[in-house]
Coordinates of C-alpha atoms and ligand atoms in Angstrom, one line a residue:
M690 CA 12.2 -26.5 -2.4
T691 CA 11.3 -23.0 -3.3
K692 CA 12.9 -20.4 -5.1
G693 CA 13.2 -18.7 -1.6
I694 CA 12.4 -16.8 1.2
I695 CA 10.3 -13.7 0.7
M696 CA 9.0 -11.0 3.2
S697 CA 6.7 -8.3 2.9
G698 CA 4.4 -5.8 5.4
M699 CA 1.5 -4.2 5.0
R700 CA 0.3 -0.8 7.1
P701 CA -3.2 -1.6 9.1
T702 CA -4.7 1.9 6.8
G703 CA -7.7 0.0 6.9
K704 CA -10.3 -1.9 3.6
L705 CA -7.4 -1.8 1.2
H706 CA -8.3 0.2 -2.4
L707 CA -6.5 -0.9 -5.9
G708 CA -3.4 0.4 -5.6
N709 CA -2.5 -1.4 -3.2
Y710 CA -3.7 -4.2 -4.7
F711 CA -1.8 -3.9 -7.9
G712 CA 1.3 -2.2 -6.4
A713 CA 2.2 -5.6 -3.7
L714 CA -0.9 -8.1 -2.9
E715 CA -1.3 -9.3 -6.6
N716 CA 1.8 -10.1 -7.0
W717 CA 2.3 -11.9 -3.6
V718 CA -0.4 -14.1 -4.8
K719 CA 1.8 -15.1 -7.7
L720 CA 4.3 -15.6 -5.6
Q721 CA 3.2 -17.7 -2.7
E722 CA 3.2 -20.5 -5.3
E723 CA 7.1 -20.4 -5.6
Y724 CA 8.5 -18.9 -2.4
T725 CA 8.3 -19.6 1.4
S726 CA 6.4 -16.3 2.2
Y727 CA 6.1 -14.3 4.8
H728 CA 3.4 -11.4 4.8
S729 CA 3.0 -9.0 8.1
I730 CA 0.5 -6.4 8.8
V731 CA 2.7 -3.9 10.4
D732 CA 0.6 -2.4 13.7
W733 CA 3.8 -0.9 15.0
H734 CA 4.8 0.8 11.8
A735 CA 1.3 2.0 11.6
L736 CA 2.0 3.5 15.6
T737 CA 4.9 5.5 14.2
T738 CA 3.0 8.1 12.3
G739 CA -0.6 7.1 13.8
Y740 CA 0.6 6.9 17.5
E741 CA -1.9 9.4 19.0
D742 CA -5.0 7.8 17.4
T743 CA -5.6 3.9 17.7
G744 CA -9.1 3.6 18.1
E745 CA -9.2 2.2 14.8
L746 CA -5.8 0.4 14.7
Q747 CA -8.0 -3.4 15.5
D748 CA -11.0 -3.0 13.2
N749 CA -7.5 -1.6 10.3
I750 CA -6.1 -4.8 10.8
M751 CA -9.5 -7.1 10.7
E752 CA -10.0 -5.0 6.9
V753 CA -6.4 -5.9 6.1
A754 CA -6.7 -9.8 6.8
L755 CA -9.9 -10.1 5.4
D756 CA -9.0 -8.6 1.8
W757 CA -5.4 -11.0 1.8
L758 CA -7.5 -13.5 2.0
S759 CA -10.5 -12.2 -0.5
A760 CA -7.7 -11.2 -2.9
G761 CA -6.0 -14.7 -3.1
L762 CA -3.4 -15.1 -0.3
D763 CA -3.5 -18.6 1.0
P764 CA -2.8 -19.5 4.6
G765 CA -1.7 -23.2 3.3
K766 CA 1.0 -21.5 1.1
C767 CA 1.6 -18.3 2.9
T768 CA 2.4 -17.1 6.5
M769 CA -0.3 -14.3 7.4
Y770 CA 0.6 -12.4 11.0
I771 CA 0.5 -9.3 12.9
Q772 CA 3.9 -7.7 13.6
S773 CA 3.0 -7.0 17.3
D774 CA 2.0 -11.0 17.3
I775 CA 6.2 -11.7 17.3
K776 CA 7.3 -9.9 20.5
E777 CA 11.2 -11.3 19.2
I778 CA 10.7 -8.8 15.9
S779 CA 11.3 -5.8 18.7
E780 CA 14.4 -7.7 20.1
L781 CA 15.7 -7.7 17.0
F782 CA 15.0 -4.8 16.3
L783 CA 16.9 -3.0 19.7
L784 CA 19.6 -5.2 18.8
L785 CA 19.6 -3.4 15.0
S786 CA 19.4 -0.2 16.3
M787 CA 22.8 -0.8 18.1
V788 CA 24.6 -1.1 15.1
T789 CA 22.7 1.7 12.8
P790 CA 24.4 5.1 12.6
V791 CA 21.5 7.9 13.4
S792 CA 23.0 9.3 10.0
W793 CA 21.5 6.8 8.1
L794 CA 18.2 6.8 9.2
E795 CA 18.6 10.6 8.7
R796 CA 19.7 10.4 5.5
C797 CA 16.6 8.2 3.9
P798 CA 14.9 10.2 1.8
T799 CA 10.9 8.9 3.1
Y800 CA 12.5 10.6 6.2
K801 CA 12.7 14.0 4.8
D802 CA 10.3 13.6 2.8
Q803 CA 7.1 12.3 5.6
L804 CA 8.2 14.8 8.2
Q805 CA 7.4 17.3 5.4
Q806 CA 3.8 16.1 4.5
L807 CA 2.7 15.0 7.7
E808 CA 3.1 18.5 9.4
G809 CA 0.2 18.5 11.5
K810 CA 1.5 15.2 13.3
N811 CA 4.0 15.6 15.7
I812 CA 6.6 12.5 14.2
A813 CA 9.9 14.0 15.3
T814 CA 9.7 10.7 17.4
F815 CA 12.7 8.2 18.0
G816 CA 10.0 5.5 16.9
F817 CA 9.7 7.0 13.5
L818 CA 13.2 7.8 12.6
G819 CA 13.7 4.5 13.5
Y820 CA 10.8 3.4 10.9
P821 CA 13.8 1.4 8.5
C822 CA 15.5 -0.3 11.1
L823 CA 11.3 -2.1 12.3
Q824 CA 11.7 -3.1 9.2
A825 CA 14.5 -4.5 8.9
A826 CA 13.8 -6.2 11.8
D827 CA 11.2 -7.6 10.0
I828 CA 12.4 -8.5 6.9
L829 CA 16.1 -9.8 8.8
I830 CA 14.0 -11.8 11.1
C831 CA 12.4 -14.2 8.6
K832 CA 15.8 -14.1 6.8
A833 CA 14.5 -13.3 3.8
R834 CA 16.1 -13.1 0.7
Y835 CA 13.6 -10.8 -1.5
V836 CA 11.1 -8.4 -0.4
P837 CA 8.2 -7.9 -3.0
V838 CA 7.6 -4.1 -3.0
G839 CA 6.6 -1.1 -4.9
E840 CA 9.6 1.2 -6.2
D841 CA 9.1 3.8 -3.0
Q842 CA 10.3 0.8 -0.2
L843 CA 14.0 1.0 -2.3
P844 CA 15.0 3.5 0.0
H845 CA 14.2 1.3 2.9
L846 CA 15.4 -1.8 1.6
E847 CA 18.8 -0.1 0.8
L848 CA 18.9 0.5 4.6
S849 CA 18.0 -3.3 5.4
R850 CA 20.7 -4.2 3.5
E851 CA 23.5 -1.7 4.9
I852 CA 22.1 -3.0 8.3
A853 CA 22.9 -6.6 7.7
R854 CA 25.9 -6.0 6.8
R855 CA 27.2 -4.1 9.1
F856 CA 25.4 -6.8 11.4
N857 CA 27.5 -9.5 9.8
Y858 CA 30.5 -7.8 9.4
I859 CA 30.7 -6.7 12.8
Y860 CA 29.1 -10.3 14.3
G861 CA 29.8 -12.6 12.0
D862 CA 27.8 -14.1 8.5
T863 CA 24.3 -13.9 9.8
F864 CA 21.5 -12.7 7.7
P865 CA 21.2 -12.7 4.0
E866 CA 21.2 -9.6 2.5
P867 CA 17.6 -8.3 1.4
Q868 CA 16.8 -7.4 -2.1
A869 CA 14.0 -5.8 -3.4
L870 CA 11.7 -8.7 -6.1
L871 CA 10.2 -5.2 -7.9
T872 CA 6.4 -5.3 -9.0
E873 CA 5.5 -4.8 -12.6
A874 CA 4.3 -1.4 -12.2
K875 CA 0.7 -1.0 -13.3
V876 CA -0.1 2.2 -12.9
L877 CA -3.6 3.3 -11.8
P878 CA -4.9 6.6 -10.8
G879 CA -7.2 7.7 -8.5
L880 CA -10.9 8.8 -9.4
D881 CA -9.5 12.4 -9.5
G882 CA -6.2 11.6 -11.4
R883 CA -3.8 12.5 -9.0
K884 CA -2.5 8.9 -7.0
M885 CA -4.6 6.6 -5.9
S886 CA -4.8 7.0 -1.8
K887 CA -7.2 6.7 0.7
S888 CA -6.5 10.4 2.3
Y889 CA -7.3 11.9 -1.6
N890 CA -10.4 10.5 -1.5
N891 CA -10.1 9.1 -4.8
A892 CA -10.1 5.4 -4.6
I893 CA -11.9 2.1 -5.6
Y894 CA -11.4 -0.7 -2.6
L895 CA -11.4 -4.1 -2.9
S896 CA -14.5 -4.6 -1.0
D897 CA -16.2 -1.7 -3.2
S898 CA -20.1 -3.1 -4.4
P899 CA -21.5 -2.9 -8.5
E900 CA -23.6 -0.1 -6.9
E901 CA -20.3 2.2 -5.8
I902 CA -18.6 1.0 -8.6
L903 CA -20.4 2.3 -11.1
K904 CA -21.4 5.4 -8.6
K905 CA -17.3 5.8 -9.2
T906 CA -16.9 5.3 -12.8
S907 CA -19.2 7.8 -13.4
Q908 CA -17.2 10.4 -11.5
M909 CA -14.0 9.9 -13.4
V910 CA -12.0 12.2 -14.6
T911 CA -11.1 12.1 -18.8
D912 CA -10.0 14.0 -21.3
P913 CA -10.9 17.9 -20.1
Q914 CA -10.4 19.4 -23.5
R915 CA -13.5 16.8 -24.6
I916 CA -16.3 18.5 -24.4
K917 CA -19.1 17.0 -26.7
K918 CA -18.7 13.1 -27.5
T919 CA -17.9 13.9 -30.9
D920 CA -14.8 16.1 -30.3
P921 CA -12.3 13.4 -30.6
G922 CA -10.6 12.0 -27.3
N923 CA -6.7 11.6 -26.4
P924 CA -6.8 8.4 -23.9
E925 CA -3.1 9.1 -22.8
V926 CA -4.4 11.8 -20.5
C927 CA -7.4 9.7 -19.7
S928 CA -8.5 8.3 -16.2
V929 CA -11.1 5.8 -17.4
Y930 CA -8.1 4.5 -20.0
A931 CA -5.3 4.2 -17.8
F932 CA -8.4 1.9 -16.1
H933 CA -9.3 -0.1 -19.2
K934 CA -5.7 -1.0 -20.0
V935 CA -5.6 -2.9 -16.9
F936 CA -8.9 -4.3 -17.4
T937 CA -10.4 -4.7 -20.7
R938 CA -9.2 -7.1 -22.9
L939 CA -6.8 -6.1 -25.6
S940 CA -9.3 -6.3 -28.6
D941 CA -12.0 -4.3 -26.2
L942 CA -9.4 -2.0 -25.9
E943 CA -8.0 -0.8 -29.0
E944 CA -11.6 -0.7 -30.2
T945 CA -12.6 1.4 -27.5
E946 CA -9.0 3.7 -28.1
E947 CA -10.2 3.9 -31.5
A948 CA -13.6 4.7 -30.9
C949 CA -12.9 7.7 -28.3
R950 CA -9.6 9.0 -30.8
R951 CA -12.5 9.0 -33.3
G952 CA -15.2 10.7 -31.1
K953 CA -17.1 8.0 -31.9
I954 CA -17.8 6.7 -28.6
G955 CA -18.7 9.1 -25.3
C956 CA -16.8 8.7 -22.4
V957 CA -19.7 8.0 -20.6
D958 CA -20.3 4.7 -22.3
C959 CA -17.1 4.1 -22.4
K960 CA -17.0 4.3 -18.3
K961 CA -19.9 2.2 -18.5
R962 CA -17.4 -0.5 -20.1
L963 CA -14.9 -0.1 -18.0
A964 CA -17.4 -0.6 -15.2
Q965 CA -19.0 -4.0 -16.3
N966 CA -14.6 -5.3 -16.6
L967 CA -14.4 -3.7 -13.0
V968 CA -17.4 -5.1 -11.4
E969 CA -16.2 -8.8 -13.2
F970 CA -12.7 -8.5 -11.8
I971 CA -13.8 -7.9 -8.2
S972 CA -16.9 -10.2 -7.6
P973 CA -15.0 -12.6 -7.1
I974 CA -13.3 -11.1 -4.5
N975 CA -16.5 -9.4 -2.8
R976 CA -18.4 -12.9 -3.0
R977 CA -15.2 -14.7 -1.0
R978 CA -15.0 -11.2 1.3
R979 CA -18.9 -11.6 2.4
E980 CA -17.8 -15.7 3.6
L981 CA -15.2 -14.1 5.7
E982 CA -16.9 -11.3 7.3
A983 CA -19.4 -14.3 8.2
N984 CA -16.7 -16.4 9.9
P985 CA -14.5 -13.3 11.9
D986 CA -13.2 -16.5 14.0
Y987 CA -11.4 -18.0 11.1
V988 CA -10.0 -14.8 10.1
R989 CA -8.8 -14.6 13.2
D990 CA -7.2 -18.2 13.6
V991 CA -5.3 -17.7 10.7
L992 CA -3.0 -15.0 11.8
I993 CA -2.6 -16.8 15.3
E994 CA -2.0 -19.9 13.0
G995 CA 0.5 -17.4 11.5
A996 CA 2.3 -15.6 13.9
K997 CA 2.7 -19.2 15.8
K998 CA 4.4 -21.0 12.3
A999 CA 6.6 -17.6 11.7
R1000 CA 7.8 -17.3 15.7
E1001 CA 9.2 -20.7 15.8
N1002 CA 11.7 -19.3 12.6
A1003 CA 11.6 -15.8 14.5
V1004 CA 13.2 -17.7 17.7
K1005 CA 15.5 -19.8 15.9
T1006 CA 17.2 -16.6 14.3
L1007 CA 17.0 -14.7 17.4
E1008 CA 19.2 -17.6 19.3
E1009 CA 21.8 -17.0 17.1
V1010 CA 21.5 -13.1 17.1
R1011 CA 21.9 -13.5 20.8
R1012 CA 24.9 -15.4 20.4
K1013 CA 26.3 -14.1 18.2
M1014 CA 26.6 -11.0 20.2
N1015 CA 27.2 -13.3 23.4
L1016 CA 24.3 -12.4 25.0
K1017 CA 22.3 -14.7 26.8
Ligands
LIG1301 N1 7.5 0.5 4.4 C1 6.6 -0.9 3.7 C2 5.3 0.1 3.7 O1 4.9 1.3 3.8 C3 5.8 -1.5 4.6 C4 6.8 -2.3 5.8 C5 7.1 -2.5 6.7 C6 7.4 -3.7 4.7 N2 7.9 -3.7 7.2 C7 7.7 -4.2 5.5 C8 7.6 -4.1 3.5 C9 8.7 -5.6 5.4 C10 8.0 -4.9 3.3 C11 9.2 -5.3 4.5 O2 4.8 -0.5 2.5

């Protein structure tokens, strides 16, 4: 017996960075030991904002699958699949859309945010408005009770619960109301101190080589007040320190912090120490990735088998949904 069903998805944006790893993946890898876990590469969601340029979609799906497997998601312990391989999700999305008031979708803070932020793109579309409803279909088709995500997804989960509740109210008890399973927040800034993001070009990727890591750590921003090595530094405003907190053993961390505050260690040396620890963390992931890259058929097989398993479950949920709605 497991502790219950969890479901979570990731958009196929290409190679995953450390922000993606600590924001979600690390947690999924732990949770697969105790929960019945479904993880989906949500290609339809990628279309909601990226429908105009789909040239890299298949490559991006593969990159995410490679990163998932090399970071430790285990097809023997969880079910991984591509969203669009489960057509039942699209039917559930359609049916849920019938009970979802437009005002709920328009009110969603991520909807308003994105409309502003992605100004250059035309996302004033029906598909983009329906994003949270599609996400609800992902979750509810699995009858998942828990959804391991970062805080940014809380508005979507709130909507998933409201949609589930409304469906249950109209057609009778069908779906559990899914709860967020929040990841303990490990805050990793990007190289420039802003949030780590592919579009800011400030990310360290799980697939980065030791040479790339060395180069990137040397570019990280430190305390801007600190000009000379002997100036006392303030670790609280330093990206390198934020990384040390995640990748460096406590005793070394305290020693490095103290040395920085007293102006005893320069930023260059501090970055070298970090690079070493980062390389140690990423090397096994790199190694597994190279093995998997040499065997793309295996990766594709994992996703096909995952889709088969997820579908069995999805078909059952959808039969129940149709029955409750008096559809055939
Ligand atoms: N909206 C999520 C994100 O941007 C991705 C996602 C789609 C998702 N479907 C999901 C997450 C279902 C959890 C459960 O990260």
